Amino acid sequence: MSFRLVVLVSGSGTNLQALLDASASDAYGARVVAVGADRDGVEGLARAERAGVPTFVERLRDHPGRDEWDESLAARIAEHKPDLVVSAGFMKILGPGVLASAPVVNTHPALLPAFPGAHAVRDALAYGVRVTGCTVHLVDAGVDTGPVIAQEAVAVRDGDDEETLHERIKQVERGLLVDVVGRMAREGWTVTGRTVRLGSRGPVPVKPETEGRTTT
Ligand code: GRF
């Protein structure tokens, strides 16, 4: 039985595409069963449709407030019974309803805890760092604060602007996300405090410290 992914997008969906491509092979061990977005008409949704994957859209402005939006989004996600939710360029903070429905991972274009938030590449350039990168992490209630699963560095080049640097980060990010999600599906993971260990399928930890974030 394949590990079920619901992927959330807000834009171009190149990370989603990498997951769709990887999961075309049974050996990957996971498949994208649905794609959700917080807005209509984005390329990420079109990618899902071309791949024959069901989509749904929950717009914040169609709800009286964030709590109601979160509940509706959680319900839409739950319809697809995910083993893992992947936030891949989803530009909204997820609420408690979604976080309770399944483990959630996010991909972020900086080396957290440096440069959290929606403008990570711009902020890294403005700070003048020479090395930045990408992070795949578990999502908690904060903004890009959840336990780190994997990171990869990308050098800043002289003359980089936000677009050129982000594009180089995204090339690395897609590979990292595909690798991490595949390993989570095939091998499981455990979380102890802030430490995430992949490839730990086997003995169940006696007392996992992070509720709902351990698979066997
Ligand atoms: C990625 O760099 C992601 O980390 C950031 O937005 C970008 C999304 O790219 N939050 P795409 O939509 O997957 O092409």
mmCIF file of C-alpha atoms and ligand atoms in Angstrom:
data_model
loop_
_atom_site.group_PDB
_atom_site.id
_atom_site.type_symbol
_atom_site.label_atom_id
_atom_site.label_comp_id
_atom_site.label_asym_id
_atom_site.label_seq_id
_atom_site.Cartn_x
_atom_site.Cartn_y
_atom_site.Cartn_z
ATOM 1 C CA MET A 1 0.000 0.000 0.000
ATOM 2 C CA SER A 2 1.442 3.340 -1.035
ATOM 3 C CA PHE A 3 2.080 6.229 1.318
ATOM 4 C CA ARG A 4 -0.437 8.976 0.525
ATOM 5 C CA LEU A 5 0.650 12.591 -0.002
ATOM 6 C CA VAL A 6 -1.545 15.671 -0.123
ATOM 7 C CA VAL A 7 0.503 18.562 -1.515
ATOM 8 C CA LEU A 8 -0.414 22.213 -0.863
ATOM 9 C CA VAL A 9 0.670 24.880 -3.372
ATOM 10 C CA SER A 10 0.158 28.578 -4.054
ATOM 11 C CA GLY A 11 2.169 29.151 -7.211
ATOM 12 C CA SER A 12 4.202 27.571 -9.958
ATOM 13 C CA GLY A 13 4.363 24.136 -8.337
ATOM 14 C CA THR A 14 7.789 23.022 -9.509
ATOM 15 C CA ASN A 15 8.334 21.242 -6.181
ATOM 16 C CA LEU A 16 4.984 19.519 -6.672
ATOM 17 C CA GLN A 17 6.063 18.527 -10.186
ATOM 18 C CA ALA A 18 9.222 16.947 -8.788
ATOM 19 C CA LEU A 19 7.091 14.879 -6.399
ATOM 20 C CA LEU A 20 4.686 13.909 -9.198
ATOM 21 C CA ASP A 21 7.606 12.830 -11.380
ATOM 22 C CA ALA A 22 9.270 10.841 -8.601
ATOM 23 C CA SER A 23 6.066 9.105 -7.608
ATOM 24 C CA ALA A 24 5.497 7.864 -11.157
ATOM 25 C CA SER A 25 7.822 5.043 -10.101
ATOM 26 C CA ASP A 26 6.386 2.501 -7.641
ATOM 27 C CA ALA A 27 9.813 2.230 -6.083
ATOM 28 C CA TYR A 28 9.435 5.756 -4.732
ATOM 29 C CA GLY A 29 6.964 4.439 -2.158
ATOM 30 C CA ALA A 30 4.652 7.472 -2.060
ATOM 31 C CA ARG A 31 2.103 9.003 -4.376
ATOM 32 C CA VAL A 32 0.363 12.339 -4.620
ATOM 33 C CA VAL A 33 -3.336 11.659 -4.016
ATOM 34 C CA ALA A 34 -4.525 15.280 -4.064
ATOM 35 C CA VAL A 35 -3.282 18.842 -4.482
ATOM 36 C CA GLY A 36 -4.770 21.767 -2.590
ATOM 37 C CA ALA A 37 -4.319 25.499 -3.097
ATOM 38 C CA ASP A 38 -5.330 28.726 -1.401
ATOM 39 C CA ARG A 39 -6.058 30.405 -4.753
ATOM 40 C CA ASP A 40 -7.455 29.587 -8.179
ATOM 41 C CA GLY A 41 -5.660 29.533 -11.473
ATOM 42 C CA VAL A 42 -2.132 28.748 -10.347
ATOM 43 C CA GLU A 43 0.219 26.592 -12.387
ATOM 44 C CA GLY A 44 0.529 24.151 -9.491
ATOM 45 C CA LEU A 45 -3.146 23.215 -9.894
ATOM 46 C CA ALA A 46 -2.701 22.861 -13.656
ATOM 47 C CA ARG A 47 0.236 20.513 -13.080
ATOM 48 C CA ALA A 48 -1.949 18.336 -10.848
ATOM 49 C CA GLU A 49 -4.765 18.305 -13.384
ATOM 50 C CA ARG A 50 -2.379 17.296 -16.174
ATOM 51 C CA ALA A 51 -1.197 14.430 -13.973
ATOM 52 C CA GLY A 52 -4.791 13.342 -13.313
ATOM 53 C CA VAL A 53 -4.555 14.174 -9.605
ATOM 54 C CA PRO A 54 -7.674 15.600 -7.860
ATOM 55 C CA THR A 55 -7.443 19.221 -6.747
ATOM 56 C CA PHE A 56 -9.248 21.501 -4.318
ATOM 57 C CA VAL A 57 -9.116 25.208 -3.529
ATOM 58 C CA GLU A 58 -9.851 26.833 -0.174
ATOM 59 C CA ARG A 59 -9.569 30.617 -0.312
ATOM 60 C CA LEU A 60 -9.219 32.501 2.947
ATOM 61 C CA ARG A 61 -11.531 35.247 1.710
ATOM 62 C CA ASP A 62 -14.401 32.789 1.270
ATOM 63 C CA HIS A 63 -14.480 32.239 5.036
ATOM 64 C CA PRO A 64 -15.431 34.549 7.895
ATOM 65 C CA GLY A 65 -11.979 34.123 9.453
ATOM 66 C CA ARG A 66 -8.799 32.060 9.707
ATOM 67 C CA ASP A 67 -10.312 29.507 12.086
ATOM 68 C CA GLU A 68 -13.108 28.644 9.678
ATOM 69 C CA TRP A 69 -10.664 28.547 6.754
ATOM 70 C CA ASP A 70 -8.395 26.199 8.701
ATOM 71 C CA GLU A 71 -11.316 23.885 9.529
ATOM 72 C CA SER A 72 -12.456 23.747 5.899
ATOM 73 C CA LEU A 73 -8.946 23.163 4.624
ATOM 74 C CA ALA A 74 -8.434 20.393 7.200
ATOM 75 C CA ALA A 75 -11.674 18.741 6.090
ATOM 76 C CA ARG A 76 -10.696 18.890 2.406
ATOM 77 C CA ILE A 77 -7.302 17.393 3.206
ATOM 78 C CA ALA A 78 -8.829 14.665 5.395
ATOM 79 C CA GLU A 79 -11.072 13.498 2.521
ATOM 80 C CA HIS A 80 -7.907 12.168 0.883
ATOM 81 C CA LYS A 81 -6.635 10.347 3.983
ATOM 82 C CA PRO A 82 -3.026 11.505 3.727
ATOM 83 C CA ASP A 83 -0.135 9.909 5.549
ATOM 84 C CA LEU A 84 1.757 13.170 5.050
ATOM 85 C CA VAL A 85 0.840 16.695 3.975
ATOM 86 C CA VAL A 86 3.531 18.534 1.997
ATOM 87 C CA SER A 87 3.486 22.321 1.999
ATOM 88 C CA ALA A 88 5.416 23.079 -1.204
ATOM 89 C CA GLY A 89 5.305 26.796 -1.819
ATOM 90 C CA PHE A 90 2.022 27.194 0.083
ATOM 91 C CA MET A 91 2.028 30.830 1.136
ATOM 92 C CA LYS A 92 -0.260 30.683 4.186
ATOM 93 C CA ILE A 93 0.353 29.753 7.792
ATOM 94 C CA LEU A 94 -1.356 26.452 8.524
ATOM 95 C CA GLY A 95 -3.720 26.377 11.496
ATOM 96 C CA PRO A 96 -4.294 23.811 14.244
ATOM 97 C CA GLY A 97 -6.981 21.918 12.310
ATOM 98 C CA VAL A 98 -4.636 21.090 9.441
ATOM 99 C CA LEU A 99 -1.737 20.340 11.768
ATOM 100 C CA ALA A 100 -3.866 17.865 13.705
ATOM 101 C CA SER A 101 -4.981 16.019 10.578
ATOM 102 C CA ALA A 102 -1.612 14.547 9.545
ATOM 103 C CA PRO A 103 2.113 15.220 9.901
ATOM 104 C CA VAL A 104 3.049 18.208 7.740
ATOM 105 C CA VAL A 105 6.388 19.033 6.129
ATOM 106 C CA ASN A 106 7.342 22.319 4.528
ATOM 107 C CA THR A 107 10.115 23.306 2.175
ATOM 108 C CA HIS A 108 11.713 26.691 2.794
ATOM 109 C CA PRO A 109 14.264 28.520 0.613
ATOM 110 C CA ALA A 110 16.810 29.371 3.336
ATOM 111 C CA LEU A 111 18.853 27.632 6.003
ATOM 112 C CA LEU A 112 16.507 27.892 8.968
ATOM 113 C CA PRO A 113 16.509 29.308 11.568
ATOM 114 C CA ALA A 114 18.010 32.039 9.372
ATOM 115 C CA PHE A 115 15.533 33.987 7.261
ATOM 116 C CA PRO A 116 12.102 32.557 8.115
ATOM 117 C CA GLY A 117 8.991 34.016 6.506
ATOM 118 C CA ALA A 118 7.768 34.805 3.036
ATOM 119 C CA HIS A 119 10.829 36.714 1.737
ATOM 120 C CA ALA A 120 13.648 34.383 2.689
ATOM 121 C CA VAL A 121 15.724 34.818 -0.471
ATOM 122 C CA ARG A 122 15.383 38.605 -0.488
ATOM 123 C CA ASP A 123 16.239 38.745 3.225
ATOM 124 C CA ALA A 124 19.334 36.555 2.802
ATOM 125 C CA LEU A 125 20.587 38.759 -0.036
ATOM 126 C CA ALA A 126 19.887 41.928 1.931
ATOM 127 C CA TYR A 127 21.820 40.549 4.900
ATOM 128 C CA GLY A 128 24.805 39.810 2.667
ATOM 129 C CA VAL A 129 25.291 36.132 3.503
ATOM 130 C CA ARG A 130 27.616 34.194 1.189
ATOM 131 C CA VAL A 131 25.899 30.870 1.747
ATOM 132 C CA THR A 132 22.180 30.205 1.991
ATOM 133 C CA GLY A 133 20.165 27.162 0.935
ATOM 134 C CA CYS A 134 16.986 25.278 1.665
ATOM 135 C CA THR A 135 15.377 23.443 4.551
ATOM 136 C CA VAL A 136 12.776 20.708 4.725
ATOM 137 C CA HIS A 137 11.176 20.740 8.158
ATOM 138 C CA LEU A 138 8.204 19.499 10.101
ATOM 139 C CA VAL A 139 5.565 22.163 10.532
ATOM 140 C CA ASP A 140 4.504 23.327 13.972
ATOM 141 C CA ALA A 141 2.347 26.263 15.030
ATOM 142 C CA GLY A 142 5.090 28.836 14.401
ATOM 143 C CA VAL A 143 6.359 30.426 11.206
ATOM 144 C CA ASP A 144 9.099 28.130 9.855
ATOM 145 C CA THR A 145 9.981 27.039 13.391
ATOM 146 C CA GLY A 146 9.361 23.270 13.270
ATOM 147 C CA PRO A 147 12.095 20.634 13.655
ATOM 148 C CA VAL A 148 14.532 20.505 10.746
ATOM 149 C CA ILE A 149 14.637 17.267 8.750
ATOM 150 C CA ALA A 150 17.251 18.112 6.103
ATOM 151 C CA GLN A 151 19.118 21.105 4.721
ATOM 152 C CA GLU A 152 21.342 21.816 1.770
ATOM 153 C CA ALA A 153 23.582 24.809 1.163
ATOM 154 C CA VAL A 154 23.680 27.033 -1.926
ATOM 155 C CA ALA A 155 26.442 29.606 -2.468
ATOM 156 C CA VAL A 156 25.494 33.205 -3.165
ATOM 157 C CA ARG A 157 27.270 34.455 -6.291
ATOM 158 C CA ASP A 158 28.438 37.981 -6.976
ATOM 159 C CA GLY A 159 25.723 39.676 -8.990
ATOM 160 C CA ASP A 160 22.916 37.413 -7.779
ATOM 161 C CA ASP A 161 19.506 39.001 -7.510
ATOM 162 C CA GLU A 162 16.465 37.479 -5.828
ATOM 163 C CA GLU A 163 15.375 35.729 -9.000
ATOM 164 C CA THR A 164 18.698 34.126 -9.953
ATOM 165 C CA LEU A 165 19.453 33.028 -6.401
ATOM 166 C CA HIS A 166 15.952 31.653 -5.818
ATOM 167 C CA GLU A 167 16.130 29.697 -9.062
ATOM 168 C CA ARG A 168 19.425 28.040 -8.016
ATOM 169 C CA ILE A 169 17.993 27.307 -4.563
ATOM 170 C CA LYS A 170 14.880 25.771 -6.111
ATOM 171 C CA GLN A 171 16.967 23.386 -8.218
ATOM 172 C CA VAL A 172 18.523 22.040 -5.020
ATOM 173 C CA GLU A 173 15.276 22.261 -3.054
ATOM 174 C CA ARG A 174 13.357 19.997 -5.418
ATOM 175 C CA GLY A 175 15.916 17.219 -5.077
ATOM 176 C CA LEU A 176 16.030 17.571 -1.315
ATOM 177 C CA LEU A 177 12.236 17.510 -0.958
ATOM 178 C CA VAL A 178 11.872 14.448 -3.173
ATOM 179 C CA ASP A 179 14.607 12.663 -1.265
ATOM 180 C CA VAL A 180 13.214 13.494 2.196
ATOM 181 C CA VAL A 181 9.584 12.679 1.407
ATOM 182 C CA GLY A 182 10.575 9.394 -0.230
ATOM 183 C CA ARG A 183 12.660 8.402 2.768
ATOM 184 C CA MET A 184 9.865 9.332 5.165
ATOM 185 C CA ALA A 185 7.501 7.130 3.166
ATOM 186 C CA ARG A 186 9.830 4.174 2.796
ATOM 187 C CA GLU A 187 11.717 4.244 6.046
ATOM 188 C CA GLY A 188 9.664 6.182 8.589
ATOM 189 C CA TRP A 189 10.925 8.780 11.024
ATOM 190 C CA THR A 190 11.048 9.656 14.668
ATOM 191 C CA VAL A 191 11.102 12.978 16.435
ATOM 192 C CA THR A 192 12.781 13.445 19.780
ATOM 193 C CA GLY A 193 12.644 17.017 20.974
ATOM 194 C CA ARG A 194 13.861 18.981 17.956
ATOM 195 C CA THR A 195 15.777 16.105 16.420
ATOM 196 C CA VAL A 196 14.242 14.288 13.472
ATOM 197 C CA ARG A 197 15.714 10.945 12.526
ATOM 198 C CA LEU A 198 14.928 9.412 9.153
ATOM 199 C CA GLY A 199 15.291 5.760 8.386
ATOM 200 C CA SER A 200 14.218 4.748 11.826
ATOM 201 C CA ARG A 201 11.475 2.319 10.967
ATOM 202 C CA GLY A 202 11.874 -0.457 13.454
ATOM 203 C CA PRO A 203 11.628 -0.307 17.217
ATOM 204 C CA VAL A 204 9.058 2.274 18.221
ATOM 205 C CA PRO A 205 10.501 4.808 20.665
ATOM 206 C CA VAL A 206 9.075 4.148 24.097
ATOM 207 C CA LYS A 207 7.974 7.717 24.579
ATOM 208 C CA PRO A 208 8.150 9.963 21.525
ATOM 209 C CA GLU A 209 8.357 13.524 22.723
ATOM 210 C CA THR A 210 6.441 15.087 19.884
ATOM 211 C CA GLU A 211 2.865 13.985 19.718
ATOM 212 C CA GLY A 212 1.644 12.620 16.399
ATOM 213 C CA ARG A 213 4.989 12.926 14.655
ATOM 214 C CA THR A 214 6.227 9.370 14.817
ATOM 215 C CA THR A 215 5.563 6.619 12.365
ATOM 216 C CA THR A 216 6.576 3.027 12.495
HETATM 217 C C1 GRF B 1 9.949 27.417 -3.099
HETATM 218 O O1 GRF B 1 11.230 27.997 -3.130
HETATM 219 C C2 GRF B 1 9.421 27.337 -1.698
HETATM 220 O O2 GRF B 1 10.386 27.008 -0.749
HETATM 221 C C3 GRF B 1 8.959 28.751 -1.501
HETATM 222 O O3 GRF B 1 8.322 29.076 -2.703
HETATM 223 C C4 GRF B 1 8.927 28.329 -3.754
HETATM 224 C C5 GRF B 1 7.820 27.555 -4.427
HETATM 225 O O4 GRF B 1 8.204 27.129 -5.690
HETATM 226 N N1 GRF B 1 8.137 28.891 -0.333
HETATM 227 P P1 GRF B 1 7.283 26.189 -6.572
HETATM 228 O O5 GRF B 1 5.851 26.749 -6.515
HETATM 229 O O6 GRF B 1 7.355 24.801 -6.015
HETATM 230 O O7 GRF B 1 7.842 26.290 -7.950
#
